[in-house]
């Protein structure tokens, strides 16, 4: 049930790594995304074939995450466990906080830079 999913998420994602109960590679494997290149039906204007990048995450992570955030009370609980690393679950103005944090980081260290990746039309939007 949902309480079991909540407990599983807490154990797998937070407590296990913090208490070093899970191996060091766990977070990498559990949070990694496999990329597939799907061929687009229509070629590019220059005649070359084009591909659509599709990311597929870990099925267990997706299932557990969906179970956890399916209810508002679980969202608040997840936000408490995942804070301050994530800004997407139950964090008001998460995007704004991210932008302001990056600005502060760049102001503090002028040797850092931001790289923007152009993904326009990556998903035929």
PDB file of C-alpha atoms in Angstrom:
ATOM      1  CA  UNK A   1       0.000   0.000   0.000  1.00  0.00           C
ATOM      2  CA  UNK A   2       0.888   3.660   0.121  1.00  0.00           C
ATOM      3  CA  UNK A   3       2.499   3.623   3.587  1.00  0.00           C
ATOM      4  CA  UNK A   4       4.779   0.841   2.386  1.00  0.00           C
ATOM      5  CA  UNK A   5       5.743   2.926  -0.661  1.00  0.00           C
ATOM      6  CA  UNK A   6       6.448   5.902   1.585  1.00  0.00           C
ATOM      7  CA  UNK A   7       8.663   3.823   3.836  1.00  0.00           C
ATOM      8  CA  UNK A   8      10.396   2.251   0.850  1.00  0.00           C
ATOM      9  CA  UNK A   9      11.120   5.673  -0.610  1.00  0.00           C
ATOM     10  CA  UNK A  10      12.518   6.930   2.689  1.00  0.00           C
ATOM     11  CA  UNK A  11      14.734   3.888   3.052  1.00  0.00           C
ATOM     12  CA  UNK A  12      15.895   3.727  -0.556  1.00  0.00           C
ATOM     13  CA  UNK A  13      16.360   7.373  -1.373  1.00  0.00           C
ATOM     14  CA  UNK A  14      17.344   9.076   1.828  1.00  0.00           C
ATOM     15  CA  UNK A  15      18.242   7.148   4.916  1.00  0.00           C
ATOM     16  CA  UNK A  16      20.154   4.379   3.164  1.00  0.00           C
ATOM     17  CA  UNK A  17      22.656   6.758   1.548  1.00  0.00           C
ATOM     18  CA  UNK A  18      22.860   9.135   4.496  1.00  0.00           C
ATOM     19  CA  UNK A  19      23.635   6.267   6.866  1.00  0.00           C
ATOM     20  CA  UNK A  20      25.775   4.549   4.223  1.00  0.00           C
ATOM     21  CA  UNK A  21      23.552   1.460   4.215  1.00  0.00           C
ATOM     22  CA  UNK A  22      23.438   1.437   0.428  1.00  0.00           C
ATOM     23  CA  UNK A  23      26.520   1.183  -1.765  1.00  0.00           C
ATOM     24  CA  UNK A  24      27.989   4.341  -3.256  1.00  0.00           C
ATOM     25  CA  UNK A  25      26.735   3.450  -6.745  1.00  0.00           C
ATOM     26  CA  UNK A  26      23.098   3.177  -5.568  1.00  0.00           C
ATOM     27  CA  UNK A  27      22.054   6.796  -6.186  1.00  0.00           C
ATOM     28  CA  UNK A  28      23.705   6.794  -9.605  1.00  0.00           C
ATOM     29  CA  UNK A  29      21.887   3.655 -10.742  1.00  0.00           C
ATOM     30  CA  UNK A  30      18.569   4.498  -9.087  1.00  0.00           C
ATOM     31  CA  UNK A  31      18.427   8.034 -10.491  1.00  0.00           C
ATOM     32  CA  UNK A  32      20.018   7.433 -13.890  1.00  0.00           C
ATOM     33  CA  UNK A  33      18.103   7.779 -17.134  1.00  0.00           C
ATOM     34  CA  UNK A  34      18.604   5.625 -20.203  1.00  0.00           C
ATOM     35  CA  UNK A  35      18.464   7.613 -23.435  1.00  0.00           C
ATOM     36  CA  UNK A  36      16.928   6.250 -26.604  1.00  0.00           C
ATOM     37  CA  UNK A  37      17.102   7.885 -30.002  1.00  0.00           C
ATOM     38  CA  UNK A  38      13.841   7.384 -31.882  1.00  0.00           C
ATOM     39  CA  UNK A  39      13.974   8.089 -35.584  1.00  0.00           C
ATOM     40  CA  UNK A  40      11.625  10.910 -36.603  1.00  0.00           C
ATOM     41  CA  UNK A  41       9.225  10.164 -39.427  1.00  0.00           C
ATOM     42  CA  UNK A  42      10.120  13.228 -41.438  1.00  0.00           C
ATOM     43  CA  UNK A  43      13.719  14.000 -42.365  1.00  0.00           C
ATOM     44  CA  UNK A  44      15.327  17.353 -41.675  1.00  0.00           C
ATOM     45  CA  UNK A  45      15.235  20.114 -44.278  1.00  0.00           C
ATOM     46  CA  UNK A  46      18.719  19.176 -45.441  1.00  0.00           C
ATOM     47  CA  UNK A  47      17.571  15.594 -46.110  1.00  0.00           C
ATOM     48  CA  UNK A  48      19.369  13.933 -43.208  1.00  0.00           C
ATOM     49  CA  UNK A  49      17.479  11.728 -40.786  1.00  0.00           C
ATOM     50  CA  UNK A  50      16.716  13.175 -37.384  1.00  0.00           C
ATOM     51  CA  UNK A  51      16.240  11.542 -33.993  1.00  0.00           C
ATOM     52  CA  UNK A  52      14.012  12.267 -31.029  1.00  0.00           C
ATOM     53  CA  UNK A  53      15.772  11.832 -27.651  1.00  0.00           C
ATOM     54  CA  UNK A  54      13.662   9.931 -25.129  1.00  0.00           C
ATOM     55  CA  UNK A  55      14.761   9.411 -21.532  1.00  0.00           C
ATOM     56  CA  UNK A  56      13.613   6.318 -19.642  1.00  0.00           C
ATOM     57  CA  UNK A  57      14.127   6.324 -15.895  1.00  0.00           C
ATOM     58  CA  UNK A  58      14.321   3.446 -13.442  1.00  0.00           C
ATOM     59  CA  UNK A  59      10.917   1.709 -13.260  1.00  0.00           C
ATOM     60  CA  UNK A  60      11.177   1.138  -9.513  1.00  0.00           C
ATOM     61  CA  UNK A  61      12.006   4.805  -8.888  1.00  0.00           C
ATOM     62  CA  UNK A  62       9.088   5.949 -11.050  1.00  0.00           C
ATOM     63  CA  UNK A  63       6.642   3.596  -9.304  1.00  0.00           C
ATOM     64  CA  UNK A  64       7.761   4.585  -5.818  1.00  0.00           C
ATOM     65  CA  UNK A  65       7.778   8.292  -6.680  1.00  0.00           C
ATOM     66  CA  UNK A  66       4.282   8.098  -8.161  1.00  0.00           C
ATOM     67  CA  UNK A  67       2.963   6.330  -5.061  1.00  0.00           C
ATOM     68  CA  UNK A  68       4.554   8.887  -2.754  1.00  0.00           C
ATOM     69  CA  UNK A  69       3.343  12.026  -4.499  1.00  0.00           C
ATOM     70  CA  UNK A  70      -0.155  10.737  -5.249  1.00  0.00           C
ATOM     71  CA  UNK A  71      -1.490  12.435  -2.107  1.00  0.00           C
ATOM     72  CA  UNK A  72      -0.856  15.925  -0.773  1.00  0.00           C
ATOM     73  CA  UNK A  73       0.228  14.639   2.642  1.00  0.00           C
ATOM     74  CA  UNK A  74       2.822  12.428   0.964  1.00  0.00           C
ATOM     75  CA  UNK A  75       4.089  15.374  -1.083  1.00  0.00           C
ATOM     76  CA  UNK A  76       4.813  17.335   2.082  1.00  0.00           C
ATOM     77  CA  UNK A  77       6.522  14.314   3.603  1.00  0.00           C
ATOM     78  CA  UNK A  78       8.624  13.800   0.465  1.00  0.00           C
ATOM     79  CA  UNK A  79       9.564  17.479   0.405  1.00  0.00           C
ATOM     80  CA  UNK A  80      10.884  17.135   3.951  1.00  0.00           C
ATOM     81  CA  UNK A  81      12.962  14.092   3.080  1.00  0.00           C
ATOM     82  CA  UNK A  82      14.374  15.438  -0.169  1.00  0.00           C
ATOM     83  CA  UNK A  83      15.029  19.015   0.922  1.00  0.00           C
ATOM     84  CA  UNK A  84      17.100  20.973   0.171  1.00  0.00           C
ATOM     85  CA  UNK A  85      18.426  19.057  -2.862  1.00  0.00           C
ATOM     86  CA  UNK A  86      15.229  18.998  -4.916  1.00  0.00           C
ATOM     87  CA  UNK A  87      12.970  21.881  -5.872  1.00  0.00           C
ATOM     88  CA  UNK A  88      10.207  20.074  -7.772  1.00  0.00           C
ATOM     89  CA  UNK A  89       8.039  18.380  -5.118  1.00  0.00           C
ATOM     90  CA  UNK A  90       5.956  20.495  -2.760  1.00  0.00           C
ATOM     91  CA  UNK A  91       8.327  23.461  -3.031  1.00  0.00           C
ATOM     92  CA  UNK A  92       6.533  26.717  -3.838  1.00  0.00           C
ATOM     93  CA  UNK A  93       8.397  28.790  -6.435  1.00  0.00           C
ATOM     94  CA  UNK A  94      10.999  26.058  -6.889  1.00  0.00           C
ATOM     95  CA  UNK A  95      12.127  27.446 -10.241  1.00  0.00           C
ATOM     96  CA  UNK A  96      12.646  30.909  -8.800  1.00  0.00           C
ATOM     97  CA  UNK A  97      14.646  29.498  -5.903  1.00  0.00           C
ATOM     98  CA  UNK A  98      16.812  27.578  -8.352  1.00  0.00           C
ATOM     99  CA  UNK A  99      17.515  30.644 -10.493  1.00  0.00           C
ATOM    100  CA  UNK A 100      18.356  32.815  -7.488  1.00  0.00           C
ATOM    101  CA  UNK A 101      20.618  30.114  -6.032  1.00  0.00           C
ATOM    102  CA  UNK A 102      22.517  29.786  -9.299  1.00  0.00           C
ATOM    103  CA  UNK A 103      22.919  33.568  -9.484  1.00  0.00           C
ATOM    104  CA  UNK A 104      24.352  33.625  -5.954  1.00  0.00           C
ATOM    105  CA  UNK A 105      26.707  30.785  -6.807  1.00  0.00           C
ATOM    106  CA  UNK A 106      27.947  32.564  -9.926  1.00  0.00           C
ATOM    107  CA  UNK A 107      28.419  35.823  -8.022  1.00  0.00           C
ATOM    108  CA  UNK A 108      30.438  34.013  -5.360  1.00  0.00           C
ATOM    109  CA  UNK A 109      32.782  32.284  -7.833  1.00  0.00           C
ATOM    110  CA  UNK A 110      33.516  34.159 -11.088  1.00  0.00           C
ATOM    111  CA  UNK A 111      35.347  31.133 -12.513  1.00  0.00           C
ATOM    112  CA  UNK A 112      32.068  29.224 -12.870  1.00  0.00           C
ATOM    113  CA  UNK A 113      29.858  29.402 -15.937  1.00  0.00           C
ATOM    114  CA  UNK A 114      26.487  28.134 -17.122  1.00  0.00           C
ATOM    115  CA  UNK A 115      26.077  26.150 -20.306  1.00  0.00           C
ATOM    116  CA  UNK A 116      22.687  26.313 -21.999  1.00  0.00           C
ATOM    117  CA  UNK A 117      21.681  23.393 -24.180  1.00  0.00           C
ATOM    118  CA  UNK A 118      19.273  24.182 -26.993  1.00  0.00           C
ATOM    119  CA  UNK A 119      16.604  21.505 -27.061  1.00  0.00           C
ATOM    120  CA  UNK A 120      14.149  23.413 -29.201  1.00  0.00           C
ATOM    121  CA  UNK A 121      11.900  21.038 -31.096  1.00  0.00           C
ATOM    122  CA  UNK A 122      13.420  18.093 -29.232  1.00  0.00           C
ATOM    123  CA  UNK A 123       9.934  16.734 -28.650  1.00  0.00           C
ATOM    124  CA  UNK A 124       8.211  18.226 -31.720  1.00  0.00           C
ATOM    125  CA  UNK A 125       6.819  21.086 -29.672  1.00  0.00           C
TER     126      UNK A 125
END
